[in-house]
Short mmCIF file of C-alpha atoms in Angstrom, two decimals:
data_model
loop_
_atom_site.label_atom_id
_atom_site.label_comp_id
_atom_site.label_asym_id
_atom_site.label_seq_id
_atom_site.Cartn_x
_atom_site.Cartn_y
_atom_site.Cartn_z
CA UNK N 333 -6.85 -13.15 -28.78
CA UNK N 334 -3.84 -11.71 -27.19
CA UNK N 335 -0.31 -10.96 -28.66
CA UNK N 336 2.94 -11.58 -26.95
CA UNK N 337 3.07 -8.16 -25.34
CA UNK N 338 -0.54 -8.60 -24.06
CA UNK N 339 0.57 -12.11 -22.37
CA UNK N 340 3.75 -10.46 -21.03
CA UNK N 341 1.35 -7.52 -19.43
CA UNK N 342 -1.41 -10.15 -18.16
CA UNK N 343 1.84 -12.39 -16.49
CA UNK N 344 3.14 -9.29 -14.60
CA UNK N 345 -0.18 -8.40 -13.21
CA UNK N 346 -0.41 -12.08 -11.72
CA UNK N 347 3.37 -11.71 -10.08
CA UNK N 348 2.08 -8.75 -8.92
CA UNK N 349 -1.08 -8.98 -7.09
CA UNK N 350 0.52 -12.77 -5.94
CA UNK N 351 3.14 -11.08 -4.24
CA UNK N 352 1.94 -10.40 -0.31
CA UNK N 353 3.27 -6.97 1.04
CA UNK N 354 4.66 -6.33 4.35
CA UNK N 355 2.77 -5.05 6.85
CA UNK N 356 4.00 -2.98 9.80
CA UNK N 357 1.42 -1.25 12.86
CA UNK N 358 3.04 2.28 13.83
CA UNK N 359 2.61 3.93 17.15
CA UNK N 360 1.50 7.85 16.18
CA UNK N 361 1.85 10.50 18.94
CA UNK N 362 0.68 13.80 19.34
CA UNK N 363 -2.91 13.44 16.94
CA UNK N 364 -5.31 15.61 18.46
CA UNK N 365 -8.23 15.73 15.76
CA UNK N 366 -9.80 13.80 12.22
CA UNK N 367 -7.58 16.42 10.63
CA UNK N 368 -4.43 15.19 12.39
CA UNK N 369 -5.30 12.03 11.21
CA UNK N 370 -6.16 12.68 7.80
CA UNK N 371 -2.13 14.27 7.54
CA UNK N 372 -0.72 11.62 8.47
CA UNK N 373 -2.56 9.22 6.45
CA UNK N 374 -1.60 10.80 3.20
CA UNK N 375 1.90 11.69 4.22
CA UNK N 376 2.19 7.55 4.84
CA UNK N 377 0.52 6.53 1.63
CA UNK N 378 2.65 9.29 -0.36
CA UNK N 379 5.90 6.96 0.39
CA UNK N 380 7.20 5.13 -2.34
CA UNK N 381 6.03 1.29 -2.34
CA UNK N 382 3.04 1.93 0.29
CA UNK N 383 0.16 -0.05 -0.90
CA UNK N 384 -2.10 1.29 2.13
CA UNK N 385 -2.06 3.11 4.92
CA UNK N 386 -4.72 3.63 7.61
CA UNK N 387 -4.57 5.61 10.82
CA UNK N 388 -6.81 4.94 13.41
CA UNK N 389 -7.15 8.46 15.47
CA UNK N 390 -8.62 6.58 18.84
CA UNK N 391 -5.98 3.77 18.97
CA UNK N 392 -2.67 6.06 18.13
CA UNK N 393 -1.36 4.28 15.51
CA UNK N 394 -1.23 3.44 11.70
CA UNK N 395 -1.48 -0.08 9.70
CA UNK N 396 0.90 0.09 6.81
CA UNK N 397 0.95 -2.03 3.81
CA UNK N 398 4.29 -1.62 1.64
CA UNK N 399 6.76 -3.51 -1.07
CA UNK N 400 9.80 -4.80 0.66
CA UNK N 401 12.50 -3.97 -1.38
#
């Protein structure tokens, strides 16, 4: 059994994880190392409405999940 406020909660979830973010691929320069690559990743998901972030070291660049908005 759920109250209001537990429906309310329950609904918002729903919206929330229906709701597709953005994606954008970044090109990274100047990563030399797994450490390089570890920075950047957390700087990225440390921005307000990233979802993910994931740098791949060989390629040079980062895949980015974020809210639009």
């Amino acid at each position: 059994r759920l109250n209001w406020c537990g429906r309310w909660k329950q609904a918002a979830l729903r919206r929330r994880v229906n709701e597709m973010p953005a994606q954008v691929k970044l090109a990274i320069e100047g990563m030399t190392c797994a450490a390089c690559q570890s920075f950047v990743e957390k700087a990225l998901r440390e921005q307000a409405g990233v979802r993910t972030a994931t740098v791949n070291l060989m390629l040079n660049e980062a895949a980015v999940e974020y809210d639009e908005g």
